[in-house]
Coordinates of C-alpha atoms and ligand atoms in Angstrom, one line a residue:
Chain A
M1 CA 1.7 -59.0 58.1
E2 CA 1.0 -56.5 55.5
G3 CA -2.3 -55.5 55.0
W4 CA -4.5 -56.5 57.5
D5 CA -5.7 -54.2 59.9
A6 CA -4.7 -54.0 63.6
G7 CA -7.9 -55.9 65.1
T8 CA -7.1 -59.1 63.0
K9 CA -3.4 -58.8 63.6
S10 CA -4.1 -58.5 67.4
A11 CA -6.7 -61.4 67.0
L12 CA -4.5 -63.6 64.9
T13 CA -1.8 -63.5 67.7
Q14 CA -3.9 -64.5 70.5
I15 CA -4.7 -67.6 68.3
P16 CA -2.9 -70.4 69.5
L17 CA -0.5 -72.3 67.0
L18 CA -0.7 -75.6 65.6
S19 CA 1.7 -78.5 64.8
S20 CA 0.7 -81.2 63.4
R21 CA 0.7 -81.5 59.3
A22 CA -1.9 -84.3 59.0
G23 CA -5.1 -84.0 56.7
P24 CA -8.6 -85.7 56.9
R25 CA -6.6 -89.1 55.1
D26 CA -4.1 -89.5 57.2
G27 CA -5.5 -91.6 60.1
E28 CA -4.3 -91.3 63.6
A29 CA -1.9 -88.3 62.4
W30 CA -5.5 -86.4 61.9
K31 CA -6.8 -87.6 65.1
Q32 CA -3.7 -85.6 66.9
R33 CA -4.6 -82.4 64.4
L34 CA -8.0 -82.6 65.1
K35 CA -7.3 -82.3 68.7
E36 CA -4.8 -79.5 67.7
E37 CA -8.0 -77.5 66.1
Y38 CA -10.0 -78.0 69.1
K39 CA -7.5 -76.3 70.9
A40 CA -7.1 -73.5 69.0
M41 CA -11.2 -73.0 69.1
I42 CA -11.8 -73.1 72.2
A43 CA -9.1 -70.8 73.3
Y44 CA -10.1 -68.3 70.1
T45 CA -13.8 -68.5 71.2
T46 CA -12.4 -68.1 75.1
I47 CA -10.9 -64.3 73.9
N48 CA -13.5 -63.4 71.8
K49 CA -15.8 -63.7 74.8
T50 CA -13.5 -62.1 77.4
N51 CA -13.2 -59.3 74.8
D52 CA -17.1 -58.9 74.6
N53 CA -16.4 -59.9 70.8
D54 CA -18.3 -63.0 70.3
W55 CA -19.3 -63.6 66.5
F56 CA -19.3 -67.1 65.4
R57 CA -20.4 -70.7 66.7
I58 CA -19.3 -74.1 65.0
S59 CA -18.4 -77.4 65.9
P60 CA -17.9 -80.3 63.6
T61 CA -21.2 -81.9 62.4
N62 CA -19.2 -85.6 61.8
P63 CA -17.2 -88.1 64.1
E64 CA -13.9 -87.6 61.6
G65 CA -14.0 -83.9 61.9
T66 CA -14.1 -83.4 58.4
R67 CA -17.2 -81.1 58.2
W68 CA -18.2 -78.4 60.3
E69 CA -21.4 -76.4 60.4
G70 CA -22.3 -73.7 62.9
S71 CA -23.3 -70.0 62.0
C72 CA -22.2 -66.3 62.7
W73 CA -23.2 -63.4 62.6
Y74 CA -22.4 -59.1 62.7
V75 CA -23.8 -56.4 64.3
H76 CA -24.3 -53.9 61.8
N77 CA -26.2 -50.3 62.8
L78 CA -27.1 -51.5 66.2
R79 CA -28.6 -54.9 64.3
R80 CA -27.0 -58.1 64.4
Y81 CA -27.5 -60.0 61.2
D82 CA -27.1 -64.2 61.4
F83 CA -25.8 -66.4 58.4
P84 CA -25.3 -70.3 58.6
L85 CA -21.7 -71.4 58.0
Q86 CA -20.5 -74.2 56.9
F87 CA -17.4 -75.9 55.7
D88 CA -15.2 -79.2 54.9
I89 CA -11.6 -79.9 55.4
P90 CA -10.1 -80.6 52.2
V91 CA -8.1 -83.5 51.5
T92 CA -5.2 -81.4 51.0
Y93 CA -5.6 -79.8 54.3
P94 CA -3.8 -78.5 55.9
A95 CA -1.8 -77.3 52.6
T96 CA -5.1 -75.5 51.6
A97 CA -7.0 -73.7 53.7
P98 CA -10.8 -74.4 53.8
E99 CA -13.0 -72.8 51.4
I100 CA -15.2 -71.2 54.3
E101 CA -19.0 -71.2 52.8
L102 CA -22.0 -69.0 53.9
P103 CA -25.0 -70.6 51.5
T104 CA -27.5 -68.0 51.8
L105 CA -25.7 -65.5 50.9
D106 CA -24.6 -67.3 47.7
G107 CA -26.1 -65.3 44.9
K108 CA -26.2 -62.3 46.6
T109 CA -22.8 -60.4 46.2
H110 CA -19.9 -60.9 43.9
K111 CA -17.2 -61.0 46.6
M112 CA -18.3 -64.7 46.5
Y113 CA -17.1 -68.0 44.4
R114 CA -20.1 -70.6 43.2
G115 CA -21.7 -72.4 46.0
G116 CA -21.7 -69.5 48.9
K117 CA -17.5 -69.7 49.5
I118 CA -16.4 -66.5 50.0
C119 CA -14.0 -64.2 48.2
L120 CA -10.4 -64.3 50.5
T121 CA -8.5 -60.7 50.1
V122 CA -5.3 -61.0 48.0
H123 CA -3.5 -61.1 51.3
F124 CA -5.2 -64.6 52.5
K125 CA -3.5 -67.4 50.7
P126 CA 0.5 -66.0 50.6
L127 CA 0.2 -65.9 54.7
W128 CA -1.4 -69.3 54.8
A129 CA 1.1 -70.7 53.0
K130 CA 3.7 -68.8 55.0
N131 CA 2.1 -70.1 58.1
C132 CA 1.5 -74.0 56.7
P133 CA 0.9 -75.8 58.8
R134 CA 0.8 -73.9 62.4
F135 CA -2.4 -72.2 61.0
G136 CA -6.2 -74.0 61.5
I137 CA -9.3 -73.3 61.4
A138 CA -9.8 -70.8 64.2
H139 CA -7.2 -68.5 61.8
A140 CA -8.8 -69.6 58.9
L141 CA -12.3 -67.6 60.6
C142 CA -10.1 -64.7 61.7
L143 CA -8.4 -64.2 58.4
G144 CA -10.9 -65.3 56.2
L145 CA -14.4 -64.6 57.4
A146 CA -14.4 -61.3 60.0
P147 CA -12.6 -59.7 57.3
W148 CA -15.4 -60.6 54.7
L149 CA -17.9 -60.0 57.3
A150 CA -17.1 -56.5 58.5
A151 CA -16.6 -55.7 54.7
E152 CA -19.7 -57.1 53.1
V153 CA -22.3 -57.2 55.6
P154 CA -22.8 -53.2 55.7
I155 CA -23.3 -53.4 51.9
L156 CA -25.6 -56.3 51.6
V157 CA -27.4 -54.8 54.0
D158 CA -27.5 -50.8 52.7
S159 CA -28.1 -52.3 49.4
G160 CA -31.0 -54.4 50.8
M161 CA -29.6 -57.6 49.4
V162 CA -29.9 -58.7 52.8
K163 CA -32.8 -58.2 55.3
H164 CA -32.6 -58.1 59.3
K165 CA -34.7 -61.2 60.4
D166 CA -37.3 -58.9 62.1
D167 CA -38.1 -57.3 59.0
E168 CA -38.5 -59.7 56.5
V169 CA -41.6 -60.6 54.8
T170 CA -42.7 -63.9 55.4
P171 CA -43.9 -66.1 52.6
S172 CA -47.8 -66.2 53.7
Q173 CA -48.1 -62.7 53.2
S174 CA -45.9 -62.0 50.1
S175 CA -47.8 -61.8 47.2
S176 CA -44.6 -62.1 44.9
Chain B
M1 CA -36.0 -44.7 -2.2
A2 CA -36.0 -47.8 -4.4
A3 CA -33.1 -49.0 -2.7
L4 CA -34.7 -48.6 1.1
T5 CA -37.6 -50.8 -0.6
D6 CA -35.0 -53.1 -1.6
F7 CA -34.0 -53.2 2.1
G8 CA -37.0 -54.0 3.5
L9 CA -37.3 -57.1 1.3
I10 CA -34.3 -58.1 2.0
W11 CA -35.0 -57.6 5.5
G12 CA -37.6 -59.3 6.0
K13 CA -36.4 -62.1 3.6
I14 CA -33.5 -62.9 6.3
Q15 CA -35.8 -62.4 9.8
E16 CA -38.4 -65.4 7.8
L17 CA -35.1 -67.6 7.0
V18 CA -33.5 -66.9 10.5
S19 CA -36.6 -67.8 12.6
R20 CA -37.2 -71.1 10.1
I21 CA -33.9 -72.4 11.3
M22 CA -34.6 -71.6 14.8
S23 CA -37.7 -73.2 14.7
S24 CA -36.2 -76.4 12.8
S25 CA -33.6 -76.7 15.8
K26 CA -36.2 -76.9 18.3
T27 CA -37.7 -79.8 16.4
S28 CA -35.9 -83.4 15.7
I29 CA -32.6 -83.4 15.7
P30 CA -30.4 -85.7 12.8
R31 CA -28.1 -87.4 14.7
R32 CA -25.6 -89.3 13.3
S33 CA -24.8 -92.9 13.7
K34 CA -21.3 -94.4 15.7
V35 CA -18.8 -94.8 13.0
K36 CA -17.1 -98.2 13.4
D37 CA -13.6 -97.0 12.0
M38 CA -11.8 -94.0 11.5
S39 CA -11.4 -93.5 7.5
A40 CA -9.3 -91.1 6.1
E41 CA -11.8 -90.9 2.7
V42 CA -12.6 -87.7 2.0
V43 CA -16.4 -87.5 1.5
D44 CA -18.4 -84.8 3.1
S45 CA -20.6 -87.6 5.3
N46 CA -17.1 -89.0 7.1
P47 CA -16.5 -86.7 10.3
Y48 CA -12.7 -87.5 10.7
S49 CA -11.3 -86.8 6.8
R50 CA -9.1 -83.9 7.7
L51 CA -8.0 -85.5 10.8
M52 CA -6.9 -88.3 9.1
A53 CA -5.1 -86.5 6.7
L54 CA -2.6 -85.5 9.3
Q55 CA -1.7 -89.2 8.9
R56 CA -1.4 -89.1 4.9
M57 CA 0.9 -85.8 6.2
G58 CA 3.2 -87.5 8.1
I59 CA 2.2 -85.6 10.9
V60 CA 0.9 -88.0 12.7
E61 CA 2.0 -91.4 12.8
N62 CA -1.2 -93.3 13.8
Y63 CA -4.3 -90.5 14.4
E64 CA -6.9 -93.5 15.0
R65 CA -5.1 -94.7 18.3
I66 CA -6.7 -91.5 19.4
R67 CA -9.9 -93.7 19.9
D68 CA -8.1 -95.9 22.5
Y69 CA -7.1 -92.9 24.5
S70 CA -9.1 -91.9 28.1
V71 CA -9.0 -88.3 29.5
A72 CA -10.1 -87.1 32.3
I73 CA -11.2 -83.6 32.1
V74 CA -11.5 -82.0 36.1
G75 CA -13.1 -78.4 36.0
I76 CA -15.9 -78.1 32.8
G77 CA -16.2 -74.3 33.0
G78 CA -15.0 -71.5 30.7
V79 CA -11.3 -74.0 29.9
G80 CA -12.8 -77.6 30.6
S81 CA -15.7 -77.1 28.6
V82 CA -13.7 -76.2 25.8
A83 CA -11.6 -78.6 25.6
A84 CA -14.0 -81.4 26.3
E85 CA -15.5 -80.2 22.8
M86 CA -11.8 -80.0 21.2
L87 CA -11.3 -83.4 22.3
T88 CA -15.0 -84.8 21.2
R89 CA -14.5 -83.1 17.6
C90 CA -11.1 -84.8 17.4
G91 CA -12.5 -88.4 18.2
I92 CA -11.3 -88.9 21.8
G93 CA -11.9 -92.3 23.0
R94 CA -13.2 -91.8 26.3
L95 CA -14.0 -88.7 28.7
L96 CA -14.4 -88.5 32.3
L97 CA -16.0 -85.2 33.1
Y98 CA -15.6 -84.0 36.4
D99 CA -17.8 -80.4 38.0
Y100 CA -20.0 -80.0 41.2
D101 CA -21.3 -76.5 39.8
T102 CA -24.5 -76.2 37.9
V103 CA -25.1 -73.7 34.5
E104 CA -26.1 -70.6 35.2
L105 CA -26.6 -66.8 33.1
A106 CA -23.5 -65.8 34.2
N107 CA -21.7 -68.8 32.4
M108 CA -22.8 -67.1 29.5
N109 CA -20.0 -64.9 28.2
R110 CA -17.5 -68.0 28.2
L111 CA -17.7 -70.3 25.2
F112 CA -19.8 -73.9 24.7
F113 CA -22.9 -73.6 27.6
R114 CA -26.1 -72.2 25.8
P115 CA -28.9 -70.5 27.5
D116 CA -31.3 -73.9 27.7
Q117 CA -28.8 -75.3 30.3
V118 CA -28.9 -73.2 32.6
G119 CA -29.9 -75.4 36.1
M120 CA -28.5 -77.9 34.5
T121 CA -25.3 -79.8 36.2
K122 CA -22.4 -78.7 33.7
T123 CA -21.3 -82.1 33.3
D124 CA -24.8 -83.5 32.4
A125 CA -25.1 -79.8 29.9
A126 CA -21.6 -81.0 29.1
V127 CA -22.7 -84.7 28.0
Q128 CA -26.0 -83.2 26.2
T129 CA -24.2 -81.6 23.8
L130 CA -20.9 -83.6 23.5
S131 CA -23.1 -86.8 22.9
E132 CA -25.1 -84.5 20.1
I133 CA -21.5 -83.8 18.2
N134 CA -19.5 -86.8 18.5
P135 CA -21.6 -89.6 19.6
D136 CA -18.3 -92.0 19.5
V137 CA -16.9 -90.9 22.5
V138 CA -17.7 -92.7 25.7
L139 CA -18.3 -90.1 27.9
E140 CA -18.7 -89.9 31.9
S141 CA -20.6 -87.7 33.9
Y142 CA -19.0 -86.9 37.7
S143 CA -21.0 -84.2 39.4
M144 CA -19.5 -84.0 42.8
N145 CA -16.5 -81.8 44.7
I146 CA -13.0 -83.3 44.9
T147 CA -11.5 -82.1 47.5
T148 CA -14.5 -83.4 50.1
V149 CA -13.2 -86.3 51.3
K150 CA -16.2 -88.6 49.7
G151 CA -15.6 -87.1 46.3
F152 CA -12.1 -87.1 46.3
D153 CA -12.4 -91.2 46.9
V154 CA -14.7 -91.5 44.2
F155 CA -12.3 -89.4 42.2
I156 CA -9.3 -91.6 42.7
N157 CA -11.6 -94.7 42.1
S158 CA -12.5 -93.3 39.1
L159 CA -9.3 -93.0 37.6
K160 CA -8.0 -96.1 39.0
S161 CA -10.5 -97.1 35.5
G162 CA -7.3 -96.4 33.0
V163 CA -7.1 -93.0 32.4
D164 CA -4.1 -92.0 30.2
L165 CA -4.3 -88.4 30.6
V166 CA -5.6 -85.8 33.4
L167 CA -6.5 -82.2 32.8
S168 CA -6.9 -79.5 35.6
C169 CA -9.2 -76.9 34.3
V170 CA -10.2 -75.9 37.6
D171 CA -10.2 -72.2 38.9
N172 CA -8.8 -72.7 42.2
Y173 CA -5.5 -73.6 43.7
E174 CA -7.5 -75.8 46.2
A175 CA -8.7 -78.2 43.5
R176 CA -5.3 -78.6 41.8
M177 CA -4.0 -79.3 45.2
V178 CA -6.0 -81.9 44.9
I179 CA -6.0 -83.2 42.2
N180 CA -1.8 -83.2 42.1
Q181 CA -2.4 -85.1 45.3
A182 CA -4.3 -87.9 43.5
C183 CA -2.2 -88.3 40.5
N184 CA 1.0 -88.1 42.7
E185 CA 0.0 -91.6 44.5
L186 CA -1.4 -93.0 41.1
R187 CA 1.5 -92.3 39.4
Q188 CA -0.6 -90.5 36.4
T189 CA 0.7 -88.4 34.1
W190 CA -1.4 -84.5 34.3
M191 CA -1.7 -81.3 32.6
E192 CA -2.3 -78.3 34.4
S193 CA -4.1 -74.9 33.0
G194 CA -5.0 -71.9 34.8
V195 CA -6.4 -68.6 33.1
S196 CA -5.2 -65.2 35.9
E197 CA -8.1 -63.6 38.0
D198 CA -7.5 -60.4 35.9
A199 CA -8.3 -62.9 32.5
V200 CA -5.8 -61.5 30.8
S201 CA -2.8 -64.3 31.1
G202 CA -2.5 -67.7 31.8
H203 CA -0.6 -71.1 31.2
I204 CA -0.4 -74.4 30.8
Q205 CA 2.0 -77.8 32.1
L206 CA 2.9 -80.8 32.3
L207 CA 3.3 -82.5 35.2
I208 CA 5.2 -86.5 35.7
P209 CA 4.9 -87.7 38.7
G210 CA 8.5 -88.1 39.8
E211 CA 10.2 -86.8 36.6
T212 CA 9.1 -83.1 36.8
A213 CA 7.6 -81.2 39.8
C214 CA 4.4 -81.9 41.1
F215 CA 2.3 -78.7 42.1
A216 CA 3.4 -78.7 46.0
C217 CA 6.9 -78.6 45.1
A218 CA 7.0 -75.3 44.8
P219 CA 4.8 -72.1 44.8
P220 CA 2.6 -72.3 41.8
L221 CA 4.2 -70.5 38.8
V222 CA 1.8 -67.8 37.1
V223 CA 2.5 -65.7 33.9
A224 CA 3.1 -61.9 35.4
S225 CA 0.4 -60.3 33.3
G226 CA 2.4 -57.0 34.0
V227 CA -0.6 -55.5 36.3
D228 CA 0.1 -54.3 39.6
E229 CA -1.6 -56.7 42.0
R230 CA -1.7 -53.9 44.4
T231 CA -3.2 -51.3 42.1
L232 CA -5.3 -54.2 40.5
K233 CA -8.9 -52.7 41.0
R234 CA -10.7 -56.0 43.0
E235 CA -13.2 -54.0 44.5
G236 CA -17.0 -55.7 43.8
V237 CA -15.6 -58.7 42.7
C238 CA -13.8 -61.7 42.7
A239 CA -12.4 -62.7 38.9
A240 CA -12.6 -61.6 35.4
S241 CA -13.6 -63.6 32.7
L242 CA -12.7 -63.8 28.8
P243 CA -13.6 -66.1 26.6
T244 CA -10.9 -65.1 24.2
T245 CA -8.4 -65.7 27.0
M246 CA -10.3 -68.8 28.1
G247 CA -10.5 -70.5 24.4
V248 CA -6.2 -69.6 24.3
V249 CA -5.4 -71.4 27.0
A250 CA -7.9 -74.2 26.0
G251 CA -6.6 -74.5 22.7
L252 CA -2.8 -74.8 24.0
L253 CA -3.8 -77.6 26.6
V254 CA -4.9 -79.7 24.2
Q255 CA -2.4 -79.1 21.4
N256 CA -0.1 -80.2 24.3
C257 CA -2.4 -83.4 25.5
L258 CA -2.9 -84.6 21.6
K259 CA 1.0 -84.4 21.2
Y260 CA 1.3 -86.3 24.2
L261 CA -1.2 -88.8 23.6
L262 CA -0.6 -89.1 19.6
K263 CA 2.9 -88.6 20.0
F264 CA 4.3 -85.7 17.5
G265 CA 5.6 -82.7 17.8
Q266 CA 7.2 -81.2 21.6
V267 CA 5.4 -81.8 24.3
S268 CA 5.8 -78.1 26.1
P269 CA 6.4 -78.7 30.1
Y270 CA 5.4 -75.5 30.6
L271 CA 4.1 -72.7 28.4
G272 CA 2.7 -69.4 29.6
Y273 CA 0.4 -66.7 28.1
N274 CA 0.7 -63.2 28.7
S275 CA -2.4 -62.0 26.3
L276 CA -1.4 -58.6 27.2
K277 CA 2.0 -58.6 25.3
D278 CA 1.4 -61.8 23.4
Y279 CA 4.4 -63.7 25.2
F280 CA 4.9 -67.2 25.6
P281 CA 7.5 -68.1 27.7
T282 CA 8.4 -71.6 28.6
M283 CA 10.1 -73.4 31.1
E284 CA 11.6 -76.3 32.8
M285 CA 10.8 -77.9 36.5
K286 CA 12.5 -80.1 38.0
P287 CA 11.0 -82.4 41.7
N288 CA 11.8 -80.9 44.7
P289 CA 13.8 -83.3 46.6
Q290 CA 11.8 -81.7 49.7
C291 CA 8.5 -81.4 48.5
S292 CA 6.0 -81.7 51.6
N293 CA 3.9 -83.9 49.2
A294 CA 4.7 -87.2 50.4
A295 CA 3.7 -89.8 47.3
C296 CA 5.9 -87.3 45.6
V297 CA 9.1 -87.8 47.5
D298 CA 8.3 -91.6 47.1
R299 CA 7.4 -91.0 42.9
Q300 CA 10.7 -89.0 42.7
K301 CA 12.6 -92.2 44.3
E302 CA 11.2 -94.4 42.0
Y303 CA 12.0 -92.5 39.3
M304 CA 16.0 -92.4 40.8
E305 CA 15.7 -96.0 40.9
S306 CA 14.7 -96.7 38.0
K307 CA 17.7 -94.4 36.3
P308 CA 19.3 -97.6 34.9
A309 CA 16.6 -98.8 33.1
R310 CA 15.9 -96.1 30.8
D311 CA 19.5 -95.4 30.3
A312 CA 19.6 -98.7 28.8
A313 CA 16.4 -98.2 26.7
A314 CA 18.0 -94.9 25.9
K315 CA 21.7 -96.4 24.7
A316 CA 19.0 -99.1 22.6
K317 CA 17.5 -96.3 20.9
I318 CA 20.1 -94.2 19.6
E319 CA 22.1 -97.8 18.4
A320 CA 18.9 -98.6 16.6
E321 CA 18.9 -94.8 15.4
V322 CA 22.7 -94.7 14.7
S323 CA 22.6 -97.7 12.3
S324 CA 20.2 -96.4 10.4
V325 CA 21.3 -92.6 10.2
I326 CA 23.7 -92.8 7.4
E327 CA 21.4 -90.9 4.9
E328 CA 19.7 -89.2 7.6
P329 CA 20.5 -85.6 8.1
L330 CA 22.4 -84.5 11.1
H331 CA 20.3 -82.4 12.7
L332 CA 17.4 -85.5 13.2
D333 CA 20.2 -87.3 15.3
N334 CA 20.8 -83.7 17.5
E335 CA 17.4 -84.0 18.3
W336 CA 17.2 -87.7 19.2
N337 CA 20.2 -86.4 21.7
I338 CA 18.2 -84.0 23.4
S339 CA 15.2 -85.8 24.1
I340 CA 17.7 -88.6 25.6
V341 CA 19.6 -86.8 27.8
D342 CA 16.7 -86.4 30.7
D343 CA 19.3 -86.3 33.4
S344 CA 21.2 -83.5 33.1
D345 CA 21.2 -80.6 34.4
A346 CA 20.8 -78.5 31.4
G347 CA 17.5 -76.2 30.4
S348 CA 15.9 -77.3 33.3
S349 CA 16.1 -76.2 37.4
T350 CA 15.1 -77.3 40.5
A351 CA 11.6 -76.8 41.4
A352 CA 13.2 -75.9 45.4
N353 CA 14.8 -72.7 44.1
T354 CA 14.0 -71.6 40.8
S355 CA 13.1 -68.0 41.9
S356 CA 16.6 -66.6 40.8
I357 CA 16.4 -68.4 37.9
L358 CA 12.5 -67.6 36.3
P359 CA 12.1 -66.4 32.9
E360 CA 11.1 -62.9 32.0
G361 CA 7.3 -62.7 33.3
L362 CA 6.8 -65.7 35.7
V363 CA 6.3 -65.4 38.5
H364 CA 5.5 -67.4 41.7
E365 CA 2.2 -67.0 43.2
L366 CA 1.8 -67.9 46.9
P367 CA 5.2 -67.7 49.3
T368 CA 6.8 -71.1 50.6
A369 CA 6.2 -72.2 53.7
D370 CA 8.7 -70.1 56.4
K371 CA 10.9 -72.6 58.3
Y372 CA 12.0 -70.0 60.9
S373 CA 9.1 -67.1 60.3
E374 CA 8.6 -65.0 63.3
Q375 CA 6.2 -66.8 66.1
V376 CA 3.1 -64.6 65.4
G377 CA 1.1 -66.4 68.0
P378 CA 1.2 -69.1 71.3
T379 CA 1.4 -72.7 70.6
V380 CA -1.4 -75.6 71.5
T381 CA 0.3 -77.1 74.4
D382 CA -0.1 -80.6 74.7
G383 CA -0.9 -82.5 78.0
I384 CA -3.8 -82.8 80.8
D385 CA -6.7 -82.4 78.8
D386 CA -5.7 -84.6 75.0
D387 CA -8.4 -86.5 75.3
L388 CA -10.4 -85.6 71.9
E389 CA -13.7 -86.1 73.8
E390 CA -13.1 -84.1 76.2
L391 CA -12.4 -81.6 73.7
Q392 CA -15.3 -81.4 72.1
R393 CA -17.4 -81.0 75.3
Q394 CA -14.7 -78.1 76.3
L395 CA -16.0 -76.7 72.9
D396 CA -20.0 -77.4 73.4
A397 CA -19.9 -76.4 76.5
L398 CA -18.3 -72.6 75.3
N399 CA -20.9 -72.6 72.4
S400 CA -24.0 -73.1 74.2
S401 CA -23.0 -70.5 76.5
Ligands
ZN501 ZN1 6.6 -82.5 44.7

C-alpha cells in the first residue's frame, strides 16, 4: 500500500472484499459477482454517509449491470462541483478494472485519456492486479476516482477550466 | 547585392511552385485503377515491381500470396495507422480496422493522419487515405469500443469472417486483455505491440493460443527504459508520444507480420526496443498451465493433445530434408532441427516464473495476483439479503437519501 494517503487507505480497508471471479459474459457467475458488487457498494456508500463524506451516486442503467451511470462531486473552497460519472464493465472484468469516465471534463485536462477516461496513478493498476478478483467497483472508485478528484478539481477550478454552476453564463447571455 | 537579388527571385519561384502544388492537390486527385495480378515487370506504372523483386531475389517464395491474407488491426493510433499504411502499400488482401476514437489536432505529432481529417473517426479517415494509396486492398472500418459487451460481440464476429492475423496496436492494458480473450476463444494467432508511456521504449510479441504464453499468462513484459518510475515526472500528463518510437515499433510489427504470413526469415516471439540505449532484447515464453484465462488453458490442452501429430509431421519433414540434404550445406540442416524441436525447454521459459530468468532490460509491468496476500478489508458476506432485486432496492434507497 505504498503511495496511498492515509484517508484512502482507511476507506479502502473498510470496503468488503469480493470473491467471485466473473465478468459480464459469464452468465450465472456474473449474477453472483453483481450481487457482491451491490453489497460492496452499499457498504461503501453507508460508510461514506456515516463519516459525512458522501461523494458519489452510481447505479447500473441496464438489467445486466454492465453499464453504470451517476454523478460524483468534490468540495473546493466551500463550493461543491458536480460531475456526471459513467463506465462500462469491460468483458475482461475483473482482470481489468472499469475505465472511469467523467465526460464533461473531456479535453479540459491532460490527466485524462480520450473519451474522458481518468488517468490513474502508477499505483492503481499494480494494486488492482494484485487484488484480483477481490476488488470491485467500490474499490475502483475509492482508489481511482477519489484521489483523482482531490488532485485535479482544485487545479481545474483555480485555472478557470471548471466553473461553479452558479457562475456559469447561460447560453442566452453568452455572446461568443 | 546581386546574390541577394538572385535569392529573392529564387525564393519567389519556390513560393509560387508550393502554392501551385497545394492548389492542385485539392482539386481532382488522380486515382489509380485496381490491379488484377501483381506483376514483377519493372515499369514506373507498376506499384508492385519492387515488392515482387523480393521473390526474384529469393527472399520470399511467393509474394503474390499477400493478396490472399486478411489482417485485423486493433487501435488505429500512432502505431496502428502506420502499420495499416505499410500493409496497404505491401498490397495486403484485406484490412479490418478497429478504433472508437476520432482524429484530433493533438494526434498531429504522429504519422499518417492529416489536419484536414480532424473530427473524422480514425477508422474512416484511415480508409479514406488507404484507399487512395492502394485501391486493391479491401478495407473494413469498425468504429467502436471492443471492451464493452456489445463491442466485443461485433469484434469477435468480425474476426470469424476469416482473419489470418490480428495486430494489437492499442495503448492500454484493458484493450490488450480483450484482444487476448477474443483470440484465445477463436484460436486466433495475434501480435501485440506497445510503446511505453514515456515514449522511449517499445516491444512486439507473437501470441499463438496454447503454444506460446497468452497475454494473461504472466504480467505483461515491458522494456525497462532505465528511467526510474519514481523519478519520472508525471505531473500534468498521462503519456508522452514520439513519432519515431511509434514508427520503429510499427516497422518491427509489420516486418514480423510479413515474415509470418509470407513465411520467410524467423518470426520473433518477443522483441523489445530500448531507444535510449538502442538495445533490442528478445525472449520466448511458454504458456502458464495455471493461467487465469480459461480459454488459454483449453488451448494449452489442445496443443498438448496434438503433439503426436506434430511430431509425425516434423519427422516426415526431416526425412524429406535428409533425402535431399546430401549436397546442401550443413548449417541448413541444423536450422531445420531448431525449428522442429518445439517442445524442448531450451531457450524458453514458462510464463509463470520468468522473473528470475528475464533477459536484461525486460521487466514485468504488473504484479501477479496475490494468493495469500494480507487481508485489506472485510469480505462481503453471503446470506439473508442474497436477492439481486432486494440489493438494487437497498442501493437505490441509499442513493436517493
Ligand atoms: Zn494464458
